[in-house]
Amino acid sequence: LWRGIRHHPATLDELDHFRHGQVPSLTVLVPSYKEEERVVFNTLMSVALQDYPNKRVVLLIDDPPNPKNRDDVLKLKAARRLPKQISALLAAPAKRYKAEMAYFNQRRGSWHFNPRRETAQLASLYAEAADWFGHQAQTHPRVDHADVLYIDQVLEWHRDRLREVAEQLAGLLEERYLAISAEELSQRYQQLVSLFSVEVTSFERKRFENLSHEANKAMNLNSYIGLVGRSYQEQRVGGDLHLVAVSPWVADFIVPDADYLITLDADSLVTPDYAIRLIHFMEQPENQRVAVAQTPYNSIPNPTEAIERIAGATTDIQYIIHQGFTKFNATYWVGANALLRKSALLDIAVNDTVRGFPIKRFIQDRTVIEDTESSIDLVARGWQLYNYPERLSFSATPPDFGSLIIQRRRWANGGLIILPKMRQLLKDQPFSFSLAAQSFMRVHYLISITAVNLGLLLWLLIPAVDSLQTLWLPISALPYFLMYTRDLRWLGYQRRDMLSVYALNLMLIPVNLAGVYKSIVQLVSKRKIPFGRTPKVQSRTAAAPGFILAEYGLFMFWLSWGIFDLFSGRWLNGAFGLMNAAFMLYAILRFIGIRESIQDLFPRWAARRARRAKLASSSGTQLAMDGEIL
């Protein structure tokens, strides 16, 4: 609340003045691994159409370069095709408006330059560009709510903004004295041209033997960041393809330097003013030591699946929490989207050797929450991180229990491993009250999942303790639930969704504890845990049978102990146990499903049944075709 009240975003005039100056260079990196073509298209378009000049977009394809099955082959071909497809889509309007700007500059230097006629011409060009976005919005397929968001926040956003400029220019023509100069007209031309002028390309680190092949997002990003600002040639060494730094005159390709980098997950979207607002903020003199600026992402609104909607609500709550962290200078980098100052990444870079080849780690990949550990590294070097208090980014939420397990187990894994580094950071700084507040927030972020889930599990597993027979226990939690309900309402959810959130959190206890267990295993074994990528596919992701059994086991435990406590005269404990059993049953029925539970518990039986159904369906189709022929 404090930060929201005091937030004064840059005005459109201030952003226009900044845009028409010498703006820093920007490269947008979109790491991708076996993604759906439609999902990546929306993401790439959202950054290619950033209302920012001097930008590049690179799709970092992490698929195996020599896939074995047909589905992987098709996804790799689609990923390689997308940058060319988007470049071709934007090339036509970019070429047209560049030519129009060149004609304008020719006329501007001639004696018969007519400002009124030029204003009318520019207004028609802006209206034409608005119609182009309107056509894209009408023809873009609306498969799911992510497409609706892309159309609304990107295509229609640009359409409305361009129409507004066209109407403003047309309105000037109605005035007796034209209040626009040739310089202002030139700037409007440049803005229109820069909107469509963008280089969209791709890079595949796994094609090259001398780059890291570690299966995580951090090293996919690190591999490309390490190439920025130099020239390279592809060379064969012993049958393997290597990428070798060479002079620009003999290079196969050049990786331009960049002042800023945006990292964006392939299932995320950013609004068209994301880059201009954050870079304008970072370029202010008082923000020169800000390394990372971001807008904690929101879930994509209006999903069809219940679990996606409620899991998205818990994500949206994090938006508020992270804004509070920035108030206490305790911001953590959230890797779904972020604007990074390249000089800050160079400051925390670590040289390493992998498979005999030298590599650089700008973003730590020791844990699966690589952005969290890198936040500590930046703070230790005297850098700051900042959450911009506006909703400028959105990211997909897992649509089923199987994919949610993968995401939330990864989120719960790593905090304990990073904790010693946080302790060392505190030892190196003199004590102050602001440091104490910052430390409390940072340590809370690292250990909260472990502490809360272990504490909640112990509390729920010992319902027979007499000391719990007090009304103060549920009353003590009441303020938390009231504030959570208020925040859900502020975010656009219903008050009753608080009950669904509680049920979801009960269901996620085994998932979070599995992530905590992975952290403990890594601490003991000193071996990195494999990075679990969240599937982004249309089909349902199966859940591991162990998690299904854990959910049903918790339900049966609370049900039986609740009944036992009631018969033993412990009314509060009994009521509490039965209440949790009811919430767990609700979660199983609504978020997992009985049929889906059976399919995940007996996958072979479910696969055989699916094959029989497919054969029966194909046989029925053939019979119908034969009937039509007869």
XYZ file of C-alpha atoms in Angstrom:
630
model
C 0.000 0.000 0.000
C 2.809 2.404 0.936
C 4.604 1.865 -2.383
C 1.441 1.991 -4.457
C 0.402 5.333 -2.988
C 3.828 6.864 -3.628
C 4.285 5.437 -7.119
C 4.352 8.154 -9.794
C 4.938 6.519 -13.183
C 6.559 8.433 -15.998
C 4.072 10.330 -18.137
C 3.641 9.616 -21.856
C 5.406 12.898 -22.648
C 8.381 11.885 -20.503
C 8.547 8.484 -22.185
C 8.323 10.099 -25.647
C 11.172 12.458 -24.775
C 13.251 9.514 -23.548
C 12.419 7.401 -26.604
C 13.548 10.062 -29.050
C 16.910 10.480 -27.354
C 19.930 8.179 -27.332
C 18.297 5.105 -25.794
C 20.337 2.155 -24.483
C 20.481 -1.014 -26.567
C 18.228 -3.911 -25.574
C 18.293 -7.643 -26.271
C 15.348 -9.814 -25.254
C 16.173 -13.459 -24.485
C 13.379 -16.046 -24.584
C 14.595 -19.495 -23.396
C 12.523 -22.274 -24.928
C 12.408 -26.045 -24.498
C 9.917 -28.186 -26.455
C 7.256 -25.503 -26.311
C 3.980 -25.300 -28.203
C 4.392 -23.177 -31.343
C 1.328 -21.037 -30.615
C 2.519 -20.225 -27.075
C 5.993 -19.147 -28.213
C 4.533 -17.092 -31.078
C 2.509 -14.981 -28.656
C 5.532 -14.475 -26.396
C 7.863 -13.475 -29.226
C 5.320 -11.071 -30.684
C 4.787 -9.420 -27.299
C 8.504 -8.534 -27.128
C 9.034 -7.902 -30.852
C 6.283 -5.261 -30.657
C 7.725 -3.495 -27.626
C 7.244 0.248 -27.951
C 11.006 0.690 -27.745
C 13.641 1.446 -30.409
C 17.020 -0.271 -30.691
C 15.829 -3.764 -29.730
C 16.620 -7.364 -30.685
C 14.801 -10.586 -29.849
C 16.550 -13.966 -29.569
C 14.746 -17.272 -29.117
C 17.124 -19.569 -27.195
C 16.073 -22.985 -28.456
C 17.133 -25.680 -25.976
C 15.574 -28.681 -27.729
C 17.959 -31.534 -28.598
C 19.388 -30.649 -32.047
C 18.889 -34.234 -33.264
C 15.502 -35.329 -31.878
C 14.494 -38.976 -31.978
C 10.699 -38.946 -32.136
C 8.336 -37.281 -34.583
C 6.722 -34.922 -32.064
C 10.103 -33.499 -31.003
C 11.143 -33.107 -34.652
C 8.009 -31.077 -35.408
C 8.474 -28.868 -32.331
C 12.108 -28.165 -33.220
C 11.190 -27.280 -36.803
C 8.440 -24.981 -35.554
C 10.810 -23.272 -33.103
C 13.370 -22.665 -35.847
C 10.669 -21.372 -38.171
C 9.075 -18.912 -35.741
C 11.721 -16.117 -35.827
C 11.618 -16.091 -39.635
C 7.821 -16.118 -39.596
C 7.618 -13.143 -37.236
C 10.334 -11.258 -39.122
C 8.410 -11.732 -42.370
C 5.159 -10.627 -40.736
C 6.689 -7.360 -39.487
C 8.899 -6.755 -42.524
C 6.094 -5.512 -44.808
C 4.850 -2.650 -42.593
C 8.437 -1.838 -41.553
C 9.487 -1.498 -45.198
C 6.481 0.646 -46.051
C 6.910 3.088 -43.167
C 10.668 3.353 -43.694
C 9.993 4.345 -47.285
C 7.368 6.869 -46.182
C 9.812 8.365 -43.666
C 12.484 8.633 -46.393
C 10.017 10.449 -48.684
C 9.089 12.750 -45.806
C 12.751 13.630 -45.183
C 13.159 14.428 -48.887
C 10.125 16.701 -48.858
C 11.211 18.273 -45.576
C 14.308 19.700 -47.210
C 12.473 21.138 -50.199
C 11.012 24.645 -50.569
C 7.429 23.415 -51.081
C 7.207 21.577 -47.719
C 3.557 21.797 -46.523
C 3.112 21.015 -42.772
C -0.672 20.684 -43.042
C -0.439 18.181 -45.889
C 2.326 16.294 -44.076
C 0.229 16.078 -40.922
C -2.692 14.658 -42.891
C -0.389 12.099 -44.526
C 1.063 11.030 -41.177
C -2.411 10.739 -39.642
C -3.451 8.397 -42.448
C -0.318 6.272 -41.902
C -1.053 5.938 -38.189
C -4.659 4.993 -38.977
C -3.370 2.438 -41.476
C -1.023 0.943 -38.869
C -3.926 0.795 -36.394
C -5.968 -1.109 -38.982
C -3.043 -3.539 -39.405
C -3.160 -4.349 -35.691
C -6.942 -4.556 -35.830
C -6.694 -7.107 -38.634
C -4.143 -9.142 -36.672
C -6.472 -9.105 -33.659
C -9.444 -10.287 -35.710
C -7.595 -13.100 -37.490
C -5.524 -14.400 -34.560
C -6.881 -17.758 -33.339
C -8.506 -17.719 -29.890
C -7.639 -21.182 -28.639
C -7.536 -20.325 -24.937
C -7.379 -17.468 -22.452
C -3.704 -16.838 -23.229
C -4.632 -15.910 -26.810
C -7.336 -13.572 -25.513
C -4.790 -11.871 -23.263
C -2.287 -11.513 -26.139
C -4.938 -9.954 -28.363
C -6.096 -7.587 -25.615
C -2.745 -6.561 -24.097
C -0.622 -6.458 -27.279
C -2.582 -6.202 -30.538
C -5.531 -4.144 -29.336
C -3.252 -2.065 -27.071
C -1.256 -0.963 -30.135
C -4.401 -0.540 -32.221
C -5.961 1.827 -29.686
C -2.740 3.778 -29.125
C -2.159 4.287 -32.866
C -5.769 5.331 -33.434
C -5.443 7.834 -30.627
C -2.363 9.393 -32.273
C -4.111 9.411 -35.668
C -7.099 11.223 -34.159
C -4.834 13.735 -32.410
C -3.059 14.504 -35.689
C -6.361 14.775 -37.533
C -7.649 17.100 -34.806
C -4.725 19.455 -35.389
C -5.872 19.952 -38.970
C -9.126 21.477 -37.758
C -7.272 24.261 -35.971
C -6.590 27.532 -37.755
C -2.909 27.497 -36.872
C -1.124 24.137 -37.053
C 0.620 23.479 -33.718
C 3.133 20.807 -34.790
C 6.636 21.289 -36.110
C 8.573 19.376 -38.751
C 10.778 17.963 -35.958
C 7.742 16.592 -34.129
C 6.459 15.037 -37.355
C 9.867 13.430 -37.850
C 9.775 11.983 -34.349
C 6.326 10.511 -35.002
C 7.656 8.879 -38.174
C 10.589 7.432 -36.256
C 8.280 6.034 -33.584
C 6.111 4.334 -36.217
C 9.128 2.856 -37.991
C 10.806 1.641 -34.775
C 7.625 -0.153 -33.711
C 7.955 -2.616 -36.604
C 11.767 -2.568 -36.939
C 13.179 -5.439 -34.916
C 15.619 -8.260 -35.508
C 14.135 -11.604 -34.445
C 16.538 -14.526 -34.506
C 17.313 -17.786 -32.700
C 20.274 -19.567 -31.136
C 20.847 -23.223 -30.195
C 23.676 -23.757 -27.707
C 23.415 -27.571 -27.899
C 24.590 -27.542 -31.505
C 28.056 -26.560 -30.276
C 30.247 -28.967 -28.369
C 32.223 -26.253 -26.568
C 29.145 -24.628 -24.959
C 27.356 -25.837 -21.844
C 24.750 -28.575 -22.344
C 23.498 -28.610 -18.753
C 19.743 -29.116 -18.728
C 18.529 -25.958 -17.041
C 17.289 -22.509 -18.017
C 20.161 -20.696 -16.307
C 22.856 -22.252 -18.488
C 20.767 -21.702 -21.610
C 20.788 -17.983 -20.761
C 24.438 -18.004 -19.620
C 25.600 -19.566 -22.870
C 24.200 -16.722 -24.940
C 25.036 -13.895 -22.521
C 28.662 -15.017 -22.703
C 28.621 -14.421 -26.486
C 27.245 -10.875 -26.413
C 29.428 -8.220 -28.023
C 31.690 -10.494 -30.079
C 31.948 -12.219 -33.484
C 31.978 -15.971 -34.088
C 32.648 -18.637 -36.654
C 31.381 -22.219 -36.721
C 34.272 -24.675 -37.037
C 34.497 -28.466 -37.150
C 36.891 -29.909 -34.590
C 37.242 -33.697 -34.673
C 33.773 -34.114 -36.138
C 32.096 -31.857 -33.555
C 30.824 -28.351 -34.218
C 32.523 -25.608 -32.175
C 31.801 -21.905 -31.858
C 35.037 -19.918 -32.062
C 35.509 -16.181 -31.462
C 37.039 -14.488 -34.539
C 37.384 -11.013 -36.008
C 34.225 -9.494 -37.560
C 35.669 -9.695 -41.100
C 35.680 -13.518 -41.163
C 32.778 -14.176 -38.784
C 29.737 -16.287 -39.634
C 27.659 -14.112 -37.348
C 28.039 -11.221 -34.917
C 26.281 -10.981 -31.557
C 25.678 -7.257 -30.988
C 26.410 -5.802 -27.575
C 23.546 -4.808 -25.298
C 23.241 -2.417 -22.377
C 20.206 -4.250 -21.052
C 18.825 -7.761 -21.301
C 15.238 -8.873 -20.776
C 14.755 -12.530 -19.892
C 11.253 -13.812 -20.519
C 9.882 -17.318 -20.182
C 8.399 -18.776 -23.358
C 4.922 -18.968 -21.793
C 4.867 -15.337 -20.621
C 3.633 -12.048 -22.035
C 4.666 -8.465 -21.366
C 2.717 -5.331 -22.214
C 4.136 -3.119 -25.003
C 5.361 -0.469 -22.529
C 7.289 -2.958 -20.356
C 10.743 -2.163 -21.765
C 10.350 1.612 -22.106
C 9.029 2.051 -18.558
C 11.607 -0.158 -16.848
C 14.594 1.150 -18.823
C 13.461 4.736 -18.253
C 13.391 3.931 -14.541
C 16.828 2.260 -14.627
C 18.374 5.210 -16.489
C 17.499 7.730 -13.782
C 20.670 8.958 -11.988
C 19.496 7.684 -8.595
C 18.978 4.151 -9.995
C 22.406 3.489 -11.477
C 23.043 0.707 -8.918
C 19.784 -1.116 -9.677
C 20.768 -4.392 -11.338
C 17.341 -5.966 -11.865
C 13.983 -4.295 -12.423
C 10.882 -6.394 -12.908
C 7.146 -6.523 -12.440
C 6.292 -9.672 -10.470
C 4.185 -11.533 -12.965
C 0.463 -12.100 -12.702
C -1.324 -15.238 -13.816
C -3.101 -15.151 -17.166
C -6.710 -14.251 -16.293
C -9.913 -16.184 -17.004
C -8.637 -19.787 -17.220
C -11.128 -22.594 -17.737
C -9.634 -25.113 -15.293
C -10.403 -24.717 -11.578
C -6.898 -25.690 -10.439
C -5.333 -23.183 -12.825
C -7.549 -20.389 -11.520
C -6.881 -21.043 -7.823
C -3.158 -21.752 -8.324
C -3.065 -18.490 -10.280
C -4.635 -16.743 -7.286
C -1.754 -17.876 -5.064
C 0.669 -16.562 -7.699
C -1.094 -13.216 -7.872
C -0.851 -12.897 -4.095
C 2.930 -13.124 -4.540
C 2.739 -9.921 -6.599
C 1.654 -8.066 -3.451
C 4.222 -9.807 -1.250
C 7.102 -8.975 -3.599
C 6.047 -5.341 -3.733
C 6.323 -5.341 0.059
C 9.794 -6.865 -0.161
C 10.966 -3.884 -2.233
C 9.734 -1.511 0.503
C 12.299 -3.141 2.813
C 15.016 -3.400 0.121
C 14.601 -7.178 0.168
C 13.646 -7.764 -3.467
C 14.300 -11.148 -5.055
C 14.693 -11.642 -8.776
C 11.724 -13.629 -10.137
C 12.930 -15.307 -13.305
C 9.746 -15.465 -15.396
C 10.519 -11.908 -16.552
C 13.173 -9.380 -15.633
C 15.145 -6.461 -17.028
C 18.855 -6.989 -16.304
C 21.673 -4.480 -16.424
C 24.463 -6.231 -18.307
C 27.242 -4.548 -16.299
C 25.745 -6.029 -13.108
C 25.792 -9.535 -14.604
C 29.443 -9.067 -15.545
C 30.136 -8.066 -11.953
C 28.889 -11.408 -10.566
C 30.175 -13.628 -13.395
C 32.109 -16.726 -12.332
C 34.565 -18.581 -14.574
C 34.224 -22.354 -14.645
C 35.161 -25.394 -16.708
C 32.637 -27.941 -17.965
C 33.646 -31.015 -19.998
C 37.062 -29.402 -20.480
C 35.696 -26.162 -21.956
C 35.785 -22.758 -20.217
C 32.363 -21.243 -19.484
C 30.994 -18.262 -17.572
C 28.133 -18.388 -15.105
C 26.359 -15.060 -14.880
C 23.250 -16.655 -13.364
C 23.931 -19.341 -10.777
C 22.524 -22.792 -11.569
C 23.556 -24.521 -8.330
C 19.859 -24.743 -7.387
C 16.693 -24.953 -9.465
C 15.687 -21.470 -8.234
C 18.641 -19.860 -9.983
C 17.247 -16.321 -9.858
C 17.009 -16.422 -6.047
C 20.678 -17.282 -5.522
C 21.762 -14.713 -8.102
C 19.810 -12.099 -6.121
C 22.051 -12.747 -3.111
C 25.152 -12.519 -5.322
C 24.059 -9.118 -6.649
C 23.266 -7.738 -3.194
C 26.659 -8.934 -1.935
C 28.276 -6.845 -4.689
C 26.371 -3.725 -3.684
C 23.644 -3.900 -6.331
C 19.938 -3.366 -5.731
C 16.854 -5.111 -7.137
C 13.519 -3.436 -7.733
C 9.887 -4.433 -8.249
C 8.125 -1.905 -10.452
C 4.630 -1.378 -8.960
C 2.559 -1.907 -12.109
C 1.082 -4.996 -13.789
C 3.134 -5.274 -16.962
C 3.754 -9.033 -17.198
C 1.736 -12.237 -17.203
C 2.735 -15.881 -17.112
C 0.950 -19.195 -17.568
C -0.163 -21.267 -14.590
C -0.075 -25.095 -14.787
C -3.539 -26.288 -15.880
C -3.497 -29.654 -14.103
C -2.186 -31.351 -10.964
C 0.684 -33.149 -12.726
C 2.283 -30.008 -14.130
C 1.567 -28.075 -10.911
C 3.560 -30.713 -8.990
C 6.605 -30.079 -11.185
C 6.394 -26.308 -10.780
C 5.705 -26.122 -7.043
C 8.207 -28.847 -6.145
C 10.852 -26.842 -8.000
C 9.842 -23.650 -6.178
C 10.189 -25.414 -2.824
C 13.657 -26.727 -3.651
C 16.738 -24.599 -3.028
C 15.948 -22.122 -0.265
C 17.793 -24.120 2.385
C 20.825 -24.445 0.117
C 21.052 -20.689 -0.387
C 20.593 -19.904 3.323
C 24.346 -20.147 4.224
C 25.165 -17.595 1.520
C 22.556 -15.281 3.035
C 24.106 -15.753 6.475
C 27.528 -14.786 5.132
C 26.021 -11.685 3.551
C 24.653 -10.589 6.933
C 27.995 -11.173 8.659
C 29.734 -8.856 6.199
C 27.484 -5.846 6.910
C 27.251 -3.633 10.017
C 24.046 -4.027 11.986
C 21.208 -1.528 11.533
C 17.453 -1.617 11.920
C 16.977 -1.434 8.138
C 19.346 -4.395 7.722
C 17.377 -6.310 10.359
C 14.106 -5.718 8.480
C 15.706 -6.620 5.148
C 17.254 -9.768 6.635
C 13.973 -10.882 8.171
C 12.235 -10.583 4.784
C 15.019 -12.330 2.877
C 15.382 -15.207 5.330
C 11.603 -15.585 5.484
C 11.524 -15.961 1.702
C 14.194 -18.680 1.798
C 12.794 -20.819 4.618
C 9.053 -20.104 4.631
C 8.068 -23.057 2.434
C 10.074 -25.441 4.610
C 8.936 -24.012 7.935
C 5.274 -23.567 7.047
C 4.761 -26.967 5.491
C 6.695 -28.884 8.140
C 4.900 -26.962 10.880
C 1.510 -27.419 9.289
C 2.097 -31.128 8.748
C 3.199 -31.654 12.370
C 0.226 -29.679 13.606
C -2.199 -31.670 11.497
C -0.603 -35.017 12.369
C -0.871 -34.581 16.157
C -4.563 -33.825 16.694
C -4.699 -35.724 20.022
C -2.562 -33.240 22.009
C -4.700 -31.642 24.733
C -2.903 -28.296 24.475
C -4.573 -27.744 21.096
C -7.950 -27.706 22.826
C -8.242 -23.932 22.767
C -10.121 -21.437 20.646
C -7.070 -19.152 20.593
C -5.399 -21.349 17.978
C -7.920 -20.782 15.154
C -8.484 -17.192 16.305
C -4.754 -16.475 15.970
C -4.968 -17.382 12.268
C -8.022 -15.216 11.648
C -6.156 -11.950 10.777
C -4.068 -13.797 8.203
C -7.125 -15.236 6.461
C -8.963 -11.906 6.579
C -6.038 -10.091 4.961
C -5.598 -12.868 2.402
C -9.311 -12.632 1.547
C -9.056 -8.845 1.225
C -6.085 -9.193 -1.142
C -7.871 -11.787 -3.264
C -10.797 -9.413 -3.601
C -8.447 -6.565 -4.542
C -6.906 -8.808 -7.218
C -10.315 -9.502 -8.764
C -11.165 -12.855 -7.165
C -14.211 -13.778 -5.098
C -14.093 -13.851 -1.301
C -15.154 -17.498 -1.311
C -11.998 -18.330 -3.303
C -10.161 -18.162 0.038
C -11.688 -21.551 0.865
C -10.387 -23.014 -2.413
C -6.941 -21.547 -1.737
C -6.906 -23.233 1.670
C -7.862 -26.547 0.069
C -5.147 -26.150 -2.573
C -2.515 -25.416 0.075
C -3.498 -28.565 1.971
C -3.161 -30.536 -1.264
C 0.296 -29.046 -1.910
C 1.757 -30.133 1.444
C 3.243 -33.388 0.006
C 4.464 -31.508 -3.086
C 6.240 -28.793 -1.095
C 7.756 -31.344 1.281
C 9.080 -33.268 -1.724
C 10.883 -30.103 -2.832
C 12.270 -29.585 0.669
C 13.457 -33.206 0.688
C 15.292 -32.594 -2.604
C 17.077 -29.629 -1.012
C 18.189 -31.772 1.936
C 19.405 -34.497 -0.441
C 21.478 -31.927 -2.350
C 22.898 -30.516 0.878
C 24.004 -33.980 1.987
C 25.157 -35.404 -1.355
C 26.580 -32.137 -2.801
C 25.066 -33.121 -6.159
C 22.843 -30.766 -8.150
C 19.177 -31.715 -8.458
C 17.960 -31.949 -12.095
C 15.968 -28.949 -13.269
C 12.299 -29.922 -13.591
C 10.750 -27.988 -16.486
C 7.062 -27.215 -16.195
C 5.278 -28.800 -19.199
C 3.452 -26.325 -21.457
C 1.291 -28.645 -23.515
C -2.387 -28.916 -24.342
C -2.697 -32.501 -23.094
C -2.894 -33.400 -19.392
C 0.350 -34.107 -17.524
C 0.134 -37.275 -15.444
C 0.966 -37.029 -11.739
C 3.361 -39.478 -10.092
C 1.371 -42.238 -8.283
C 3.144 -41.425 -5.000
C 1.600 -37.955 -4.890
C -1.872 -39.317 -5.635
C -1.503 -41.821 -2.794
C -0.258 -39.071 -0.469
C -3.351 -36.948 -1.135
C -5.752 -39.811 -0.445
C -3.659 -40.868 2.561
C -3.918 -37.412 4.144
C -7.664 -37.388 3.557
C -8.136 -40.781 5.224
C -5.865 -39.798 8.121
C -7.747 -36.589 8.930
C -11.090 -38.289 8.519
C -10.271 -41.190 10.837
C -8.543 -39.061 13.481
C -11.338 -36.492 13.367
C -13.891 -39.198 14.096
C -11.627 -40.682 16.795
C -11.237 -37.285 18.521
C -14.971 -36.661 18.477
C -15.639 -40.003 20.172
C -12.827 -39.205 22.663
C -14.465 -35.931 23.655
C -11.882 -33.658 21.993
C -14.450 -31.600 20.115
C -12.168 -28.873 18.800
C -9.566 -31.318 17.496
C -12.243 -33.512 16.013
C -13.947 -30.620 14.268
C -10.589 -29.396 12.965
C -9.650 -32.834 11.630
C -13.007 -33.332 9.921
C -12.825 -29.822 8.449
C -9.419 -30.586 6.893
C -10.696 -33.931 5.633
C -13.590 -32.116 3.960
C -11.248 -29.562 2.371
C -8.922 -32.331 1.170
C -11.833 -34.250 -0.358
C -12.920 -31.046 -2.087
C -9.379 -30.561 -3.441
C -9.225 -34.148 -4.712
C -12.577 -33.905 -6.461
C -12.093 -30.418 -7.933
C -8.370 -30.149 -8.583
C -7.369 -33.744 -9.355
C -10.472 -35.774 -10.220
C -11.379 -39.383 -9.414
C -10.995 -40.614 -12.993
C -7.671 -38.793 -13.382
C -6.498 -40.281 -10.074
C -7.204 -43.791 -11.349
C -5.417 -43.043 -14.620
C -2.321 -41.809 -12.782
C -2.317 -44.698 -10.309
C -2.683 -47.309 -13.067
C -1.083 -45.732 -16.155
C -0.699 -48.977 -18.143
C -4.343 -49.906 -17.681
C -5.357 -46.356 -18.653
C -3.121 -46.476 -21.762
C -4.621 -49.807 -22.892
C -8.125 -48.447 -22.384
C -7.271 -45.314 -24.375
C -5.923 -47.443 -27.236
C -9.096 -49.540 -27.280
C -11.220 -46.391 -27.331
C -9.160 -44.992 -30.194
C -9.515 -48.228 -32.178
C -13.229 -48.309 -31.522
C -13.546 -44.696 -32.615
C -11.600 -45.301 -35.834
C -13.675 -48.421 -36.553
C -16.881 -46.447 -36.024
C -15.647 -43.722 -38.356
C -14.825 -46.296 -41.027
C -18.291 -47.885 -40.691
C -19.899 -44.462 -41.043
C -17.854 -43.750 -44.187
C -18.821 -47.140 -45.625
C -22.467 -46.363 -44.899
C -22.206 -43.030 -46.726
C -20.627 -44.766 -49.733
C -23.388 -47.403 -49.791
